[in-house]
PDB file of C-alpha atoms in Angstrom:
ATOM      1  CA  MET V 109      -0.042   0.026  -0.083  1.00 75.00           C
ATOM      2  CA  ILE V 110       1.364   3.500  -0.964  1.00 87.00           C
ATOM      3  CA  ASN V 111       1.728   5.687   1.962  1.00 93.00           C
ATOM      4  CA  LEU V 112       0.035   9.077   2.108  1.00 96.00           C
ATOM      5  CA  ASN V 113       1.442  10.476   5.168  1.00 95.00           C
ATOM      6  CA  ASN V 114       2.918  14.115   5.196  1.00 93.00           C
ATOM      7  CA  LYS V 115       2.618  14.139   1.323  1.00 94.00           C
ATOM      8  CA  VAL V 116       1.724  17.420  -0.539  1.00 95.00           C
ATOM      9  CA  PHE V 117      -0.209  17.173  -3.745  1.00 96.00           C
ATOM     10  CA  ILE V 118      -1.221  19.947  -6.173  1.00 95.00           C
ATOM     11  CA  THR V 119      -4.405  19.639  -8.456  1.00 96.00           C
ATOM     12  CA  VAL V 120      -2.885  19.191 -12.178  1.00 96.00           C
ATOM     13  CA  GLU V 121      -6.498  18.714 -13.858  1.00 96.00           C
ATOM     14  CA  ASN V 122     -10.086  19.131 -13.036  1.00 96.00           C
ATOM     15  CA  SER V 123     -13.665  18.454 -14.386  1.00 94.00           C
ATOM     16  CA  THR V 124     -15.677  21.802 -15.324  1.00 90.00           C
ATOM     17  CA  HIS V 125     -17.812  21.303 -12.108  1.00 91.00           C
ATOM     18  CA  GLY V 126     -15.040  21.073  -9.893  1.00 93.00           C
ATOM     19  CA  ASP V 127     -13.853  23.796  -7.342  1.00 94.00           C
ATOM     20  CA  THR V 128      -9.989  23.166  -7.203  1.00 95.00           C
ATOM     21  CA  ASN V 129      -7.293  24.455  -9.808  1.00 95.00           C
ATOM     22  CA  ASN V 130      -3.687  24.421  -9.878  1.00 93.00           C
ATOM     23  CA  GLN V 131      -3.219  26.767  -6.884  1.00 92.00           C
ATOM     24  CA  THR V 132      -4.832  24.210  -4.384  1.00 93.00           C
ATOM     25  CA  PHE V 133      -2.478  22.446  -2.263  1.00 93.00           C
ATOM     26  CA  PHE V 134      -3.798  19.336  -0.449  1.00 95.00           C
ATOM     27  CA  HIS V 135      -1.588  18.047   2.807  1.00 94.00           C
ATOM     28  CA  TYR V 136      -2.331  14.162   3.364  1.00 96.00           C
ATOM     29  CA  LEU V 137      -1.832  12.524   6.681  1.00 96.00           C
ATOM     30  CA  GLN V 138      -2.327   8.817   6.894  1.00 97.00           C
ATOM     31  CA  LYS V 139      -2.447   6.451   9.908  1.00 96.00           C
ATOM     32  CA  GLY V 140      -3.044   2.946   9.132  1.00 95.00           C
ATOM     33  CA  ASN V 141      -5.883   2.688   6.613  1.00 96.00           C
ATOM     34  CA  LYS V 142      -7.372   5.939   7.707  1.00 97.00           C
ATOM     35  CA  VAL V 143      -6.403   9.269   5.928  1.00 97.00           C
ATOM     36  CA  SER V 144      -7.272  12.921   6.323  1.00 97.00           C
ATOM     37  CA  ALA V 145      -6.271  16.129   4.444  1.00 96.00           C
ATOM     38  CA  LYS V 146      -6.453  19.719   4.848  1.00 95.00           C
ATOM     39  CA  TYR V 147      -6.479  21.924   1.592  1.00 95.00           C
ATOM     40  CA  PHE V 148      -6.775  25.445   0.492  1.00 92.00           C
ATOM     41  CA  GLY V 149      -5.327  27.769  -2.121  1.00 92.00           C
ATOM     42  CA  GLY V 150      -7.070  29.278  -5.640  1.00 92.00           C
ATOM     43  CA  PRO V 151     -10.786  29.171  -5.245  1.00 94.00           C
ATOM     44  CA  ILE V 152     -10.505  27.037  -1.770  1.00 95.00           C
ATOM     45  CA  LYS V 153     -10.478  29.045   1.361  1.00 94.00           C
ATOM     46  CA  THR V 154     -10.103  26.015   3.502  1.00 94.00           C
ATOM     47  CA  GLY V 155     -11.354  22.361   2.944  1.00 96.00           C
ATOM     48  CA  PHE V 156     -10.849  18.953   4.842  1.00 97.00           C
ATOM     49  CA  LEU V 157     -11.471  15.335   3.742  1.00 98.00           C
ATOM     50  CA  SER V 158     -11.342  12.229   5.454  1.00 98.00           C
ATOM     51  CA  GLY V 159     -11.231   8.743   4.179  1.00 97.00           C
ATOM     52  CA  ILE V 160     -10.413   4.970   4.142  1.00 97.00           C
ATOM     53  CA  ILE V 161      -7.804   3.205   2.077  1.00 95.00           C
ATOM     54  CA  ASP V 162      -9.401  -0.263   1.186  1.00 91.00           C
ATOM     55  CA  SER V 163      -7.292  -3.422   0.800  1.00 86.00           C
ATOM     56  CA  ASN V 164      -6.692  -2.705  -2.830  1.00 89.00           C
ATOM     57  CA  GLY V 165      -5.001   0.479  -2.348  1.00 88.00           C
ATOM     58  CA  GLU V 166      -8.029   2.679  -3.264  1.00 94.00           C
ATOM     59  CA  LEU V 167      -9.082   5.466  -1.483  1.00 96.00           C
ATOM     60  CA  ASN V 168     -12.615   6.254  -0.329  1.00 97.00           C
ATOM     61  CA  MET V 169     -13.188   9.490   1.173  1.00 98.00           C
ATOM     62  CA  GLN V 170     -15.806  12.583   1.945  1.00 98.00           C
ATOM     63  CA  TYR V 171     -14.843  16.148   1.586  1.00 98.00           C
ATOM     64  CA  HIS V 172     -16.068  19.489   2.585  1.00 97.00           C
ATOM     65  CA  HIS V 173     -14.929  22.955   1.788  1.00 97.00           C
ATOM     66  CA  VAL V 174     -15.475  26.555   1.776  1.00 97.00           C
ATOM     67  CA  ASN V 175     -14.828  28.299  -1.621  1.00 95.00           C
ATOM     68  CA  SER V 176     -14.030  31.849  -2.729  1.00 95.00           C
ATOM     69  CA  LYS V 177     -18.115  32.591  -3.087  1.00 95.00           C
ATOM     70  CA  ASN V 178     -17.960  31.342   0.822  1.00 96.00           C
ATOM     71  CA  GLU V 179     -20.363  28.241  -0.294  1.00 95.00           C
ATOM     72  CA  LEU V 180     -19.840  25.467   1.970  1.00 96.00           C
ATOM     73  CA  LEU V 181     -19.850  22.463  -0.069  1.00 96.00           C
ATOM     74  CA  THR V 182     -19.700  18.418   0.327  1.00 97.00           C
ATOM     75  CA  GLY V 183     -19.208  15.879  -1.553  1.00 97.00           C
ATOM     76  CA  VAL V 184     -17.646  11.902  -1.780  1.00 98.00           C
ATOM     77  CA  CYS V 185     -14.753  10.533  -3.832  1.00 97.00           C
ATOM     78  CA  HIS V 186     -13.461   7.307  -5.058  1.00 98.00           C
ATOM     79  CA  SER V 187      -9.717   7.494  -5.791  1.00 97.00           C
ATOM     80  CA  GLN V 188      -6.975   5.280  -7.397  1.00 97.00           C
ATOM     81  CA  ILE V 189      -3.292   5.851  -5.999  1.00 96.00           C
ATOM     82  CA  GLN V 190      -0.594   5.405  -8.528  1.00 95.00           C
ATOM     83  CA  LYS V 191       3.220   5.658  -8.226  1.00 94.00           C
ATOM     84  CA  MET V 192       4.920   7.581 -11.292  1.00 95.00           C
ATOM     85  CA  ILE V 193       7.722   6.909 -12.949  1.00 96.00           C
ATOM     86  CA  ASP V 194       9.547   9.756 -11.138  1.00 94.00           C
ATOM     87  CA  GLY V 195       8.534   8.229  -7.745  1.00 93.00           C
ATOM     88  CA  LYS V 196       5.872  10.630  -7.012  1.00 95.00           C
ATOM     89  CA  ILE V 197       2.164   9.900  -6.148  1.00 96.00           C
ATOM     90  CA  ARG V 198      -0.596  10.599  -8.553  1.00 97.00           C
ATOM     91  CA  ILE V 199      -4.338  10.685  -7.300  1.00 97.00           C
ATOM     92  CA  ILE V 200      -7.086  10.164  -9.738  1.00 97.00           C
ATOM     93  CA  GLU V 201     -10.058  11.107  -8.022  1.00 97.00           C
ATOM     94  CA  ASN V 202     -13.521  10.087  -9.361  1.00 98.00           C
ATOM     95  CA  TRP V 203     -15.832  12.542  -7.258  1.00 97.00           C
ATOM     96  CA  SER V 204     -19.533  13.484  -6.898  1.00 97.00           C
ATOM     97  CA  TRP V 205     -20.767  16.710  -5.226  1.00 97.00           C
ATOM     98  CA  THR V 206     -23.468  16.050  -2.412  1.00 96.00           C
ATOM     99  CA  SER V 207     -24.617  19.682  -2.537  1.00 92.00           C
ATOM    100  CA  ARG V 208     -24.905  22.586  -5.133  1.00 83.00           C
ATOM    101  CA  THR V 209     -25.019  20.881  -8.620  1.00 88.00           C
ATOM    102  CA  PHE V 210     -24.702  17.208  -7.681  1.00 94.00           C
ATOM    103  CA  ALA V 211     -22.478  17.064 -10.688  1.00 95.00           C
ATOM    104  CA  LYS V 212     -19.889  14.212 -11.034  1.00 97.00           C
ATOM    105  CA  GLY V 213     -16.234  14.574 -12.359  1.00 97.00           C
ATOM    106  CA  GLN V 214     -12.727  13.749 -12.327  1.00 97.00           C
ATOM    107  CA  SER V 215      -9.792  15.221 -10.868  1.00 97.00           C
ATOM    108  CA  ILE V 216      -5.759  14.584 -10.788  1.00 98.00           C
ATOM    109  CA  LEU V 217      -3.532  15.545  -7.831  1.00 98.00           C
ATOM    110  CA  GLU V 218       0.197  14.733  -8.267  1.00 97.00           C
ATOM    111  CA  GLU V 219       2.871  15.128  -5.190  1.00 96.00           C
ATOM    112  CA  VAL V 220       4.686  18.353  -5.363  1.00 93.00           C
ATOM    113  CA  ASN V 221       8.438  18.636  -5.275  1.00 86.00           C
ATOM    114  CA  ASP V 222      10.292  18.976  -1.870  1.00 80.00           C
ATOM    115  CA  ASP V 223      11.014  22.877  -2.131  1.00 79.00           C
ATOM    116  CA  ASP V 224       7.287  23.211  -2.997  1.00 80.00           C
ATOM    117  CA  LYS V 225       6.275  20.669  -0.144  1.00 80.00           C
ATOM    118  CA  ALA V 226       8.221  23.136   2.222  1.00 81.00           C
ATOM    119  CA  ASN V 227       6.616  26.435   0.759  1.00 80.00           C
ATOM    120  CA  TYR V 228       3.370  24.935   1.261  1.00 79.00           C
ATOM    121  CA  LEU V 229       4.102  23.690   4.800  1.00 75.00           C
ATOM    122  CA  LYS V 230       5.217  27.326   5.684  1.00 75.00           C
ATOM    123  CA  ILE V 231       2.071  29.073   4.543  1.00 74.00           C
ATOM    124  CA  ALA V 232      -0.408  26.548   5.816  1.00 70.00           C
ATOM    125  CA  THR V 233       1.360  26.868   9.484  1.00 64.00           C
ATOM    126  CA  GLY V 234       1.873  30.592   9.193  1.00 60.00           C
ATOM    127  CA  PHE V 235       5.523  30.489   9.691  1.00 44.00           C
TER     128      PHE V 235
END
């Protein structure tokens, strides 16, 4: 099983009805098969997700966030986790809103390099 603990990701692709973009960062934590993340940036003021990685290494989660329009939105997501050739991790998310339009879509997140991770963590912690 791929471990997502303390990994930082950025959205590299998103469907039309998605809220995240290439300025949205996700900081994942993992303990056993339990996963959580905080995300923000771009159109997202603040967001949280929690989920479980199953025995096939797929992530099932629920998420909620407040966007730049001050909308509180919720959704569910089933994700496949892949290791790329360069050793970084890619998450392919198939999501659906449980609020607003109830639309479905797909997002792709990719792990950032160490410099970008350090910068993100400075911003996230206010240092």
